[in-house]
Coordinates of C-alpha atoms and ligand atoms in Angstrom, one line a residue:
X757 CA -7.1 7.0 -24.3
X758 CA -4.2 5.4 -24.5
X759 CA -2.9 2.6 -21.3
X760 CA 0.0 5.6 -20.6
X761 CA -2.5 8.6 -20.6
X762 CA -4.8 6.5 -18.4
X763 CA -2.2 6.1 -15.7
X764 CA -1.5 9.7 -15.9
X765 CA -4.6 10.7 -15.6
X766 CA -5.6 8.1 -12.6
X767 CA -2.9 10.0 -11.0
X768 CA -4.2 13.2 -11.0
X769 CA -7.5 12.3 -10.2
X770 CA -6.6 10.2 -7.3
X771 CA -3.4 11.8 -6.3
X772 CA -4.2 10.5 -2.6
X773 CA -4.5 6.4 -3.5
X774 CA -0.9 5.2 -3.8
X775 CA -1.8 1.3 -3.3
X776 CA -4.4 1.8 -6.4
X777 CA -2.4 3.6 -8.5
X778 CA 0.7 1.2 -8.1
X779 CA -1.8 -1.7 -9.1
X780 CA -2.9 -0.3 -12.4
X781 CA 0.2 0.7 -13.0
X782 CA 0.9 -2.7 -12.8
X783 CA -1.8 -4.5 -15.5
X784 CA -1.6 -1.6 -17.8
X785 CA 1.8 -1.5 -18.0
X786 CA 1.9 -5.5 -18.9
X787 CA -0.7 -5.4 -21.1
X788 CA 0.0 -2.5 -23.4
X789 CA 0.9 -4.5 -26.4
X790 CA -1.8 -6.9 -26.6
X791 CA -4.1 -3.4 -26.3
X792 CA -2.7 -2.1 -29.1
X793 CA -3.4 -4.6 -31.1
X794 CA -7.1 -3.6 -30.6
X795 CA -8.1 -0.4 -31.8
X796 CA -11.9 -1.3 -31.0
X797 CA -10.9 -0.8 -27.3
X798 CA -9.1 2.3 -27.5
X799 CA -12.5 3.5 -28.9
X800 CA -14.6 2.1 -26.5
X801 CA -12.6 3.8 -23.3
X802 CA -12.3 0.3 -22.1
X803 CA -9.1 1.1 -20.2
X804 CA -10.6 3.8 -18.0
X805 CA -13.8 2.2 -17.8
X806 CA -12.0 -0.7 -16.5
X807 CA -9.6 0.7 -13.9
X808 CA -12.7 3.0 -12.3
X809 CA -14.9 0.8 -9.9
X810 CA -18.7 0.6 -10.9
X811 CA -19.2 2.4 -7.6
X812 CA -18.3 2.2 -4.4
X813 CA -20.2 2.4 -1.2
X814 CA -18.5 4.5 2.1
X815 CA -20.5 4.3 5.1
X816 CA -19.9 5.2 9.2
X817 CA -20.6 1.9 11.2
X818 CA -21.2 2.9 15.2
X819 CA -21.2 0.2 17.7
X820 CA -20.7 -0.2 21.4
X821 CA -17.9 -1.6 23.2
X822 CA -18.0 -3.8 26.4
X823 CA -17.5 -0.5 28.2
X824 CA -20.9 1.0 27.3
X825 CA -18.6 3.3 24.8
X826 CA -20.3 4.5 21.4
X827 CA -17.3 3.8 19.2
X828 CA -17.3 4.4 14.9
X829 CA -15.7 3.2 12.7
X830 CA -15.0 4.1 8.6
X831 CA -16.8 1.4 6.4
X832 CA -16.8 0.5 2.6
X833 CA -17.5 -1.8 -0.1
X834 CA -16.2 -1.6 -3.1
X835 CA -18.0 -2.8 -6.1
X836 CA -15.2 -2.8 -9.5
X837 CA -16.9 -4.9 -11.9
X838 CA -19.4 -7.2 -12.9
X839 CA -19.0 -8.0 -16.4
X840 CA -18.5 -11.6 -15.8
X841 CA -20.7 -12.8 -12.9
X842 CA -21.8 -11.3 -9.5
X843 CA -19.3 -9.1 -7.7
X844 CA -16.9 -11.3 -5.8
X845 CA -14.2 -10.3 -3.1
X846 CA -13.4 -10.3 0.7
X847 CA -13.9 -8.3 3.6
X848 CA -10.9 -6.6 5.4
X849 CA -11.0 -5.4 8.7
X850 CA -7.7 -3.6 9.6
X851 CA -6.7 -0.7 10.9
X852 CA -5.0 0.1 7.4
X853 CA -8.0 0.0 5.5
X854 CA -8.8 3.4 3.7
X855 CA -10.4 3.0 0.0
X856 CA -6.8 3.4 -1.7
X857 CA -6.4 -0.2 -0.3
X858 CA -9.8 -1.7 -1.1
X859 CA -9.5 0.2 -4.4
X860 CA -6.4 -1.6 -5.5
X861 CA -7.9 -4.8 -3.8
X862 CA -10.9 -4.8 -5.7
X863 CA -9.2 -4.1 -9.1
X864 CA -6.9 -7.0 -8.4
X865 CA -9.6 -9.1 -8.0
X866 CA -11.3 -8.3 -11.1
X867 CA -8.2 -9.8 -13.0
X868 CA -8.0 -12.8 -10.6
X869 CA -11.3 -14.0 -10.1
X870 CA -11.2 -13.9 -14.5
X871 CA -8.5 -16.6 -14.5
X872 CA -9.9 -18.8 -12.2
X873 CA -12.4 -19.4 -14.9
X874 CA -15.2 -19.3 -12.4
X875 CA -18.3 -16.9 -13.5
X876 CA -17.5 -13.8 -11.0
X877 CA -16.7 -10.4 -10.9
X878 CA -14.6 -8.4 -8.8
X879 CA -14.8 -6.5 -5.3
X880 CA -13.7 -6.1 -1.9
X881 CA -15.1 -4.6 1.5
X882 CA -14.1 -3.3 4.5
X883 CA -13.4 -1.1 7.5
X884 CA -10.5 0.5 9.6
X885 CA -12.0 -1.8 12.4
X886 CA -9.3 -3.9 14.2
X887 CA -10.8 -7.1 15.5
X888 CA -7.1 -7.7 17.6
X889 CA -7.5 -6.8 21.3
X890 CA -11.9 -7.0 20.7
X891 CA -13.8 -9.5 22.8
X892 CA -15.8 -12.0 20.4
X893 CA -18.9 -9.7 21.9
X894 CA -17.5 -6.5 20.4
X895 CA -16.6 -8.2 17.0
X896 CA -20.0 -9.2 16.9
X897 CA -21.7 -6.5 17.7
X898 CA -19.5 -5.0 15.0
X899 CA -19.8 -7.4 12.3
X900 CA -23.7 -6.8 12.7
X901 CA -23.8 -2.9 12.8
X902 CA -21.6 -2.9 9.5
X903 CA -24.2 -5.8 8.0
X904 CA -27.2 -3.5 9.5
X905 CA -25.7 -1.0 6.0
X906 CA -24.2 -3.3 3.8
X907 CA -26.7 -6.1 3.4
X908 CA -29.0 -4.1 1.2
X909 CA -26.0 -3.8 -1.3
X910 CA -25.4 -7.5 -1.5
X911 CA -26.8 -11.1 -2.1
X912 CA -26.4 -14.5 -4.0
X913 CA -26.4 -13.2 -7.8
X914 CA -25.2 -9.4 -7.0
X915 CA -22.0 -9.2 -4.9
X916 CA -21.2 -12.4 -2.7
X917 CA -18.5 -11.5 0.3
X918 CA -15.9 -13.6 1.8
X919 CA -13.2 -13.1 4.2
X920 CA -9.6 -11.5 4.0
X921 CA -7.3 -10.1 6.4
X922 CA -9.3 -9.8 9.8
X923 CA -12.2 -11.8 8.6
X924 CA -12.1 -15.2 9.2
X925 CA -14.6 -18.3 9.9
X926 CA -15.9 -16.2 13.0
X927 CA -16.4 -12.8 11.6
X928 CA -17.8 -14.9 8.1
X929 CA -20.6 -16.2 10.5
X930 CA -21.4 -13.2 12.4
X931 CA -22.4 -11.3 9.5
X932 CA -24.0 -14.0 7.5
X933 CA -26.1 -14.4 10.4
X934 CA -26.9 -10.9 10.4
X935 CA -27.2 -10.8 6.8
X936 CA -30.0 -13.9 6.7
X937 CA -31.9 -12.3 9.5
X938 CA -32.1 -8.5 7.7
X939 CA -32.8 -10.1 4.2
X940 CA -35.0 -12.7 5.5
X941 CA -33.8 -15.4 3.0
X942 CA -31.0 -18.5 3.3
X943 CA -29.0 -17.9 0.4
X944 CA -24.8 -17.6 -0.1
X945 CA -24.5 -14.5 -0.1
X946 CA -21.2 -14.9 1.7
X947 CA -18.5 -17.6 0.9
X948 CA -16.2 -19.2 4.0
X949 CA -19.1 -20.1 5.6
X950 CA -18.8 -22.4 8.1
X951 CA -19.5 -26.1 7.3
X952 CA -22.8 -26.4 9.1
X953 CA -24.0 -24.0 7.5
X954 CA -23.4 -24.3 3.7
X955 CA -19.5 -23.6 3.9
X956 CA -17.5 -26.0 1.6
X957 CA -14.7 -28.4 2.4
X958 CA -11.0 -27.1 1.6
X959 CA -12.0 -23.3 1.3
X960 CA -9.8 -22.5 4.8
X961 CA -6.9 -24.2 3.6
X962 CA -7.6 -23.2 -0.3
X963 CA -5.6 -19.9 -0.9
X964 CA -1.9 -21.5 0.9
X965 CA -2.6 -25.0 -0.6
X966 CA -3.2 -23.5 -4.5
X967 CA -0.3 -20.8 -3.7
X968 CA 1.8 -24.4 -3.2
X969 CA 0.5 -26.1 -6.1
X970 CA 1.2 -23.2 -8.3
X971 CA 4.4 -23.0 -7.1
X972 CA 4.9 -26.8 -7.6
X973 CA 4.3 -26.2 -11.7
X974 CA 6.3 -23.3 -11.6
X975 CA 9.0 -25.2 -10.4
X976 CA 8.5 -28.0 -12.5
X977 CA 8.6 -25.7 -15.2
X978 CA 12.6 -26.1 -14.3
X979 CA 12.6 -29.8 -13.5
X980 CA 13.1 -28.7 -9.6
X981 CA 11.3 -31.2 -7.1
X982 CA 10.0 -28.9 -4.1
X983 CA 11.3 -31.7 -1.5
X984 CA 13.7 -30.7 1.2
X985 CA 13.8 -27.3 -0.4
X986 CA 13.6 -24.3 2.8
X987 CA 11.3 -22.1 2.6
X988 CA 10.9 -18.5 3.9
X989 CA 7.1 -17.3 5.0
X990 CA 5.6 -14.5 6.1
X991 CA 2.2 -14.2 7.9
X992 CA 0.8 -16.0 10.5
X993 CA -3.1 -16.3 9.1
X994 CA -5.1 -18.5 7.4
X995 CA -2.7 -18.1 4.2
X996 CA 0.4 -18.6 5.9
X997 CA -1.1 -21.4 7.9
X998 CA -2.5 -23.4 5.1
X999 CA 0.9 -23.0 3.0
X1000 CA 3.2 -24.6 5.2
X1001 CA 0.6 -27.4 6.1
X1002 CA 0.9 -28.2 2.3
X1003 CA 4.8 -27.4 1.8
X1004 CA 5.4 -29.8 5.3
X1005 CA 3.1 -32.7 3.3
X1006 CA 5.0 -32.2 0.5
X1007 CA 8.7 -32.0 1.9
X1008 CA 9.7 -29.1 1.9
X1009 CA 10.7 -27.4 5.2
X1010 CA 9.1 -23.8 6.4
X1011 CA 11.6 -22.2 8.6
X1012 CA 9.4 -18.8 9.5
X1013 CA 6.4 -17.2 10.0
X1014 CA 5.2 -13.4 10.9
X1015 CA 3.0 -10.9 12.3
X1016 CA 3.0 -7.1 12.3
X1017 CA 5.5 -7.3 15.4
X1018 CA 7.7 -9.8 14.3
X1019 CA 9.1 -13.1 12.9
X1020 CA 10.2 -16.8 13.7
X1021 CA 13.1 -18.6 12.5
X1022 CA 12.8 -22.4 13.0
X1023 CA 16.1 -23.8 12.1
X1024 CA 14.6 -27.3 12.4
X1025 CA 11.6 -26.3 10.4
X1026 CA 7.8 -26.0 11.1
X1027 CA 6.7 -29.6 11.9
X1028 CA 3.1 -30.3 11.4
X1029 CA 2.9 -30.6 15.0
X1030 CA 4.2 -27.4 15.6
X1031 CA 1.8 -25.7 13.0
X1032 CA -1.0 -27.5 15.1
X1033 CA 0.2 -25.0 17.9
X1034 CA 0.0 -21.9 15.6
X1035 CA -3.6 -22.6 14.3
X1036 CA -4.6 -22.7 18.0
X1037 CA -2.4 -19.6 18.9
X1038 CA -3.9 -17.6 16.1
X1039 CA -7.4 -18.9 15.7
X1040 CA -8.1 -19.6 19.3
X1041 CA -6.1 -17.9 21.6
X1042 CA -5.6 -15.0 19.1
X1043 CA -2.0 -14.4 20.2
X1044 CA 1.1 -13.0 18.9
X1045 CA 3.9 -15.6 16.9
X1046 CA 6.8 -14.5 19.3
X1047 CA 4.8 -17.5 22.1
X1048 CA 5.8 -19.7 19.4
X1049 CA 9.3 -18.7 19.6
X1050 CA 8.9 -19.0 23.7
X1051 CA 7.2 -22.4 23.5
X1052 CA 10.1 -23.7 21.5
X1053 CA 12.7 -22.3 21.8
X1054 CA 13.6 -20.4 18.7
X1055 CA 14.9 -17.5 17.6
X1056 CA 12.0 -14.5 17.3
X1057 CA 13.6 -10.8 15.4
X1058 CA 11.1 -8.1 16.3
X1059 CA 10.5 -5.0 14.4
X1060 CA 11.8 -7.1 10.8
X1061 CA 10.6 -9.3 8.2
X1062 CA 12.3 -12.7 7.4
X1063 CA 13.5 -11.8 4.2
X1064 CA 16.9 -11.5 5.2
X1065 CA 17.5 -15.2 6.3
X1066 CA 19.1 -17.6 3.9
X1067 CA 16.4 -20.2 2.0
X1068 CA 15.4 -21.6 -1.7
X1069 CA 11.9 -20.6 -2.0
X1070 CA 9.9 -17.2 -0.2
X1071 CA 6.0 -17.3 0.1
X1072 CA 5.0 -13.5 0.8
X1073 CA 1.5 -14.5 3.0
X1074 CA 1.1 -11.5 5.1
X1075 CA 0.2 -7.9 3.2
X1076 CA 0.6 -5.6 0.9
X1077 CA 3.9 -4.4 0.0
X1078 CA 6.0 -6.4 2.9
X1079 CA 8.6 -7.0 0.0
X1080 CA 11.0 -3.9 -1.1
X1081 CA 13.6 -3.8 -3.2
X1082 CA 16.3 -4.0 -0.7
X1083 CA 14.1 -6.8 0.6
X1084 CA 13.8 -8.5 -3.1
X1085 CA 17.7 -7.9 -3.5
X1086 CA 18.7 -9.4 -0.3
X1087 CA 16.2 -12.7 -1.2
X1088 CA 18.8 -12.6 -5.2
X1089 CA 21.7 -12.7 -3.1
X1090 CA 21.3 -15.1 -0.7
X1091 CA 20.2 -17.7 -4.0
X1092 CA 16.4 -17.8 -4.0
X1093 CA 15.1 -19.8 -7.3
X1094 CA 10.9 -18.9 -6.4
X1095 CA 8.7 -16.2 -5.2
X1096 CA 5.2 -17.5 -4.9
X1097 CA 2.7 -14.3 -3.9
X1098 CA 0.4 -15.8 -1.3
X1099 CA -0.7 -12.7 -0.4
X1100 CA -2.4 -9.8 -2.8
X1101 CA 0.5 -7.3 -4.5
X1102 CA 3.3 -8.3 -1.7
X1103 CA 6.4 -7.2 -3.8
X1104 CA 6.3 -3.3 -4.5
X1105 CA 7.2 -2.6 -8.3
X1106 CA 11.0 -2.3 -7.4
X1107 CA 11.3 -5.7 -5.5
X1108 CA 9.4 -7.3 -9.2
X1109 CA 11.8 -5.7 -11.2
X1110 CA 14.6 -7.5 -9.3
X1111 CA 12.7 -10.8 -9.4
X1112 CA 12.3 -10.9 -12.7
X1113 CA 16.0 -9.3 -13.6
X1114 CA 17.3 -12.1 -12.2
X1115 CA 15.2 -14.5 -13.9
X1116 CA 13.2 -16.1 -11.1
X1117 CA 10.5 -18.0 -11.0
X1118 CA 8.1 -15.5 -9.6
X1119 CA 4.6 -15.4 -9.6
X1120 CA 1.5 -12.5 -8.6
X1121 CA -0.5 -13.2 -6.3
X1122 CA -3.4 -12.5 -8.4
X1123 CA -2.4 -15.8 -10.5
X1124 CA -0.5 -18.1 -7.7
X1125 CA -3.5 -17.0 -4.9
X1126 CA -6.6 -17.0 -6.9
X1127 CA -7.0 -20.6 -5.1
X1128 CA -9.1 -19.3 -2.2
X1129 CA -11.3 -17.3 -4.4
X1130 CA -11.6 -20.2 -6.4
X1131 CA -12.6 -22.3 -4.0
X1132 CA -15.4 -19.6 -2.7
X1133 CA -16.6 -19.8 -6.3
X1134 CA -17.0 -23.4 -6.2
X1135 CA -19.0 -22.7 -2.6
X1136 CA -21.4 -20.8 -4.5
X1137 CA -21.8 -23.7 -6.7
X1138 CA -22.8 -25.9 -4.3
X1139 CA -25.1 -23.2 -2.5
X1140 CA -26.7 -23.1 -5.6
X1141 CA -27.4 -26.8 -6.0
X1142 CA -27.6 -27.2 -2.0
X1143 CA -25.4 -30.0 -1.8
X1144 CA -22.3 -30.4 -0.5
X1145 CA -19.0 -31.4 -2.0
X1146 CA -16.5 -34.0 -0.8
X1147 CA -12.5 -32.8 0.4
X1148 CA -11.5 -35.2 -2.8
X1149 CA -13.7 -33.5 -4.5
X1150 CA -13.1 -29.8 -3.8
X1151 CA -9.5 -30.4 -3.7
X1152 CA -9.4 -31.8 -7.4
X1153 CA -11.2 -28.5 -8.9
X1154 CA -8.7 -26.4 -6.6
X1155 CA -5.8 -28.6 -8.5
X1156 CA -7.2 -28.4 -12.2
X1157 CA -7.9 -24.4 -11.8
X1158 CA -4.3 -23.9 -10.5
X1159 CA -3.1 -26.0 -13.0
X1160 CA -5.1 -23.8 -15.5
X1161 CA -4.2 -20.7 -14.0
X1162 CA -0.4 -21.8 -14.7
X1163 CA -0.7 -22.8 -17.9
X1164 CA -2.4 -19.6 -19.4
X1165 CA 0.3 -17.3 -17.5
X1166 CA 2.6 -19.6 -19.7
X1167 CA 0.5 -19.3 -23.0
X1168 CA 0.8 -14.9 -22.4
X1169 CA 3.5 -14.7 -20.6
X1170 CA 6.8 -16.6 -22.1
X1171 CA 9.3 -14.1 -23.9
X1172 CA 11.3 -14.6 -26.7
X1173 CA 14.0 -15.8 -24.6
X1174 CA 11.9 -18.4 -23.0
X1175 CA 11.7 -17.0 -19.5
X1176 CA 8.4 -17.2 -17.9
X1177 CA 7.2 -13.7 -17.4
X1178 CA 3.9 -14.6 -14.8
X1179 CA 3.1 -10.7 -14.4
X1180 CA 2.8 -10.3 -18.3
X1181 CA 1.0 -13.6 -18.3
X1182 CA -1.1 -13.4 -15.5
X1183 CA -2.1 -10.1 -16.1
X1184 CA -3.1 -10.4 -19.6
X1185 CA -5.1 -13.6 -19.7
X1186 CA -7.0 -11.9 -16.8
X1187 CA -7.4 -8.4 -18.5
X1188 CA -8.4 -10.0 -22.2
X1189 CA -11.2 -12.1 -20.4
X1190 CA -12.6 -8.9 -18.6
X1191 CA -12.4 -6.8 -21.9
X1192 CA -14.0 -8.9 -24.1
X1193 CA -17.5 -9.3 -21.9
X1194 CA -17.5 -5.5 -21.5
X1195 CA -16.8 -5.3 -25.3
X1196 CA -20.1 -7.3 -26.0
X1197 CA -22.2 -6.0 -23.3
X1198 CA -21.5 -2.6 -25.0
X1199 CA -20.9 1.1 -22.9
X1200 CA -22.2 0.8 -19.8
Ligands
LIG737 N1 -9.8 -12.3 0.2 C1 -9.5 -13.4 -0.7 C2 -8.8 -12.9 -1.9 O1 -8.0 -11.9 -1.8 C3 -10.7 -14.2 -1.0 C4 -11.9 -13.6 -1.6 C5 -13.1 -14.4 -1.8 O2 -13.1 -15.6 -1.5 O3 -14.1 -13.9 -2.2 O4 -8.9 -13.4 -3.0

C-alpha cells in the first residue's frame, strides 16, 4: 500500500483518533519520496505495519481518595515499536488523555527516540488521571494502583517509562517504588529517577536545554547569535522551566510563560531569580503562573496563549496543538525568525504550513525535543553499568546528540532552494532508521 492509501485507510479505521491521524499524516506525508524509491517496502507493508502500534494495553485503575471515595480512572500503555531497542516513552497523566493522544505520542516517539541515535524504541503511557488539586497521598496511592497493572508489561530490556506531562520526579518515584516492590528486582525500568536512586544528572533540565541548543544551530545556520534576542514561551513545566534557565544563561530574554488558565508577560524578562520562584511555585507549591504575575507585578491575560505578543523567537513548551494557524500567522506578522517545538506536535498542520511558507527556521519537536529522551537513554546506560555520570559529562552527550540531530535534519531535509525543511528532515532520518531494522528483522 501506498503512503496515500495508508492514510486513507488509518482514517476509516480510526475515524475517532484525530491527534493520531494528524501525526501520520504528518511523517507519511514527508517521507513519500524517499519511500518510493523503495519498492521492497511497499512489498513488505512496512508503512502500515509501521503506523499500527505492536499493541496497546487499556486498563481501569481504582483507587481511594482522602475521602474514603472509590474513585477510577481510564489507564493505558501503549507499546508502537520495538525494532530498535526496548520500548521507550513517558507517562501522561491528564485529564485529556484518551488513546488518540497516547497513539499519536507513541508514534512520535518511534521517529524521535531513532534520531537520537540511542538503541530504543517507541511508546507512551498513561491515564485521564489529573494529579492538580490531589494530595501527594492520593497521587500515590494512584501512581501504585496503575503500577499494581502495568508493572507486568514493563522492565529494563522490554519497555522503560519516564515522565511527561503530569509525571514528574514525584510521580517517577512513586511508581518505581511500586514497580521494584511488585517485580522484586532493582533495575531501570523507569528513567527520571531521582538521583539517589539511580536517576542521572541533567535529565530534568534535558528536554528545554537540547530544545535551546537546537535552536542555537538552527540559528547559526543563518549567522544569527541568540543573545538579547526575546523570546515567547509557553508552559510552565519542567520544559518550559529548563528552556528559559538555558535561553537566560545564554542571553537571550524570555518574556512569558503559561498554564491551561493563562499566560505572563514580563516586559523586563524572566531573570534567573525570578525562574527560581516558578520552579518552587510549580514543583513545590503546585500553583497556578497568574501568582507570578501578582508577585511581580506583571501583566497575566487569562483565557489566551502568548502568541500574540511581539518577540524574535517562540518555544511552544506546553501541549499538543497550542499553535493554530491564526496563531502561526499572527507569530509571521509580528517578525518571528524561529519556532523551536519544545513540546510534542505543538503547531497543528495549518500553523506548519505558515512556518515554513514564510521560510522560518522551524523545527518539530520530535527533532529539537528528543533531548529529554535522550538524556533518559543515557540513564539507562548508566543503570546498566551502575555508575553514575558527571553534569559535564551528561551535558556533553546531550550537546553532541543535538548537534547530531541537527545535522541529519540538514542532510534530508535542505530543498533545492536551500531552505532548511526540519519536518522533511527530521522526519525522514527518523523513519529510514525505523524501516530498515524492520526490513531485516523480517514480517513480524
Ligand atoms: N515524555 C518525554 C518525551 O516526550 C520523555 C520520554 C522519556 O524520557 O522516555 O520525549
Amino acid at each position: 500500500m501506498n503512503a496515500k492509501n495508508v492514510v486513507e485507510s488509518l482514517k476509516k479505521r480510526f475515524p475517532n483518533e484525530p491527534e493520531y491521524l494528524q501525526a501520520v499524516q504528518e511523517v507519511l506525508e514527508s517521507i513519500e519520496d524517499v519511500y518510493n524509491q523503495h519498492p521492497e517496502f511497499e512489498k513488505a507493508n512496512l508503512i502500515e505495519r509501521l503506523c499500527i502500534p505492536d499493541r496497546i494495553f487499556t486498563f481501569r485503575v481504582s483507587w481511594v481518595d482522602d475521602k474514603g471515595n472509590v474513585q477510577t480512572n481510564m489507564a493505558y500503555r501503549v507499546q508502537h515499536n520495538m525494532a530498535i531497542g526496548p520500548y521507550k516513552g513517558g507517562i501522561r497523566f491528564h485529564s485529556s488523555v484518551n488513546l488518540s493522544i497516547l497513539k499519536f505520542l507513541a508514534f512520535e516517539q518511534t521517529f524521535k527516540n531513532a534520531l537520537t541515535t540511542l538503541p530504543m524504541g517507541g511508546a507512551k503511557g498513561g491515564s485521564d488521571f489529573s494529579p492538580r488539586g490531589k494530595s501527594n497521598n492520593e497521587v500515590m496511592r494512584f501512581c501504585q494502583a496503575y503500577l499494581l497493572e502495568l508493572w507486568r508489561h514493563i522492565g529494563p530490556d522490554t519497555d522503560v517509562p519516564a515522565g511527561d506531562i503530569g509525571v514528574g520526579a514525584r510521580e517517577v518515584g512513586y511508581m518505581f517504588g511500586m514497580y521494584r516492590k511488585l517485580a522484586h528486582e532493582f533495575t531501570g525500568t523507569f528513567t527520571g529517577k531521582g538521583l539517589e536512586f539511580g536517576g542521572s544528572l541533567i535529565r530534568p533540565e534535558a528536554t528545554g536545554y537540547g530544545n535551546v541548543y537546537f535552536l542555537c544551530s538552527m540559528l547559526a545556520t543563518r549567522g544569527i547569535d541568540i543573545k538579547g534576542k526575546k523570546c515567547l514561551v509557553s508552559g510552565s513545566g519542567n520544559v518550559a522551566q529548563y528552556t528559559c534557565e538555558k535561553l537566560i544563561q545564554l542571553g537571550a530574554i524570555p518574556l512569558t510563560l503559561s498554564d491551561s488558565n493563562g499566560y505572563i508577560y514580563d516586559p523586563d524578562g524572566i531573570t534567573q531569580e525570578k525562574l527560581e520562584y516558578v520552579k518552587d511555585l510549580k514543583q513545590v507549591q503546585r500553583g497556578r503562573i497568574r501568582e507570578y504575575a501578582e508577585k511581580y507585578g506583571c501583566k497575566y491575560v487569562e483565557g489566551a496563549r502568548p502568541w500574540g505578543e511581539k518577540a524574535d523567537i517562540a518555544l511552544p513548551s506546553a501541549t499538543q496543538n497550542e499553535i493554530n494557524g491564526a496563531d502561526a500567522q499572527k507569530l509571521v506578522d509580528n517578525g518571528i525568525i524561529a519556532v523551536a517545538e519544545g513540546a510534542n506536535m505543538p503547531s497543528t498542520p495549518e500553523a506548519i504550513a505558515i512556518f515554513q511558507k514564510a521560510k522560518l527556521l522551524y523545527s518539530p519537536g520530535k527533532a529539537s525535543n528528543a533531548g529529554g529522551v535522550a538524556t533518559s537513554g543515557l540513564e539507562m546506560s548508566q543503570n546498566s553499568e551502575r555508575l553514575s555520570w558527571s553534569s559535564e559529562e551528561v551535558d556533553a552527550k546531550l550537546k553532541g546528540i543535538m548537534a547530531n540531530i541537527h545535522a541529519n535534519c540538514v542532510k534530508y531535509g535542505t530543498e533545492p532552494d536551500g531552505y532548511i525543511n526540519y519536518v522533511k528532515g527530521a522526519n525522514i532520518a527518523g523513519f529510514m532508521k525505523v524501516a530498515k531494522a524492520m526490513m531485516a528483522q523480517g514480517i513480524i
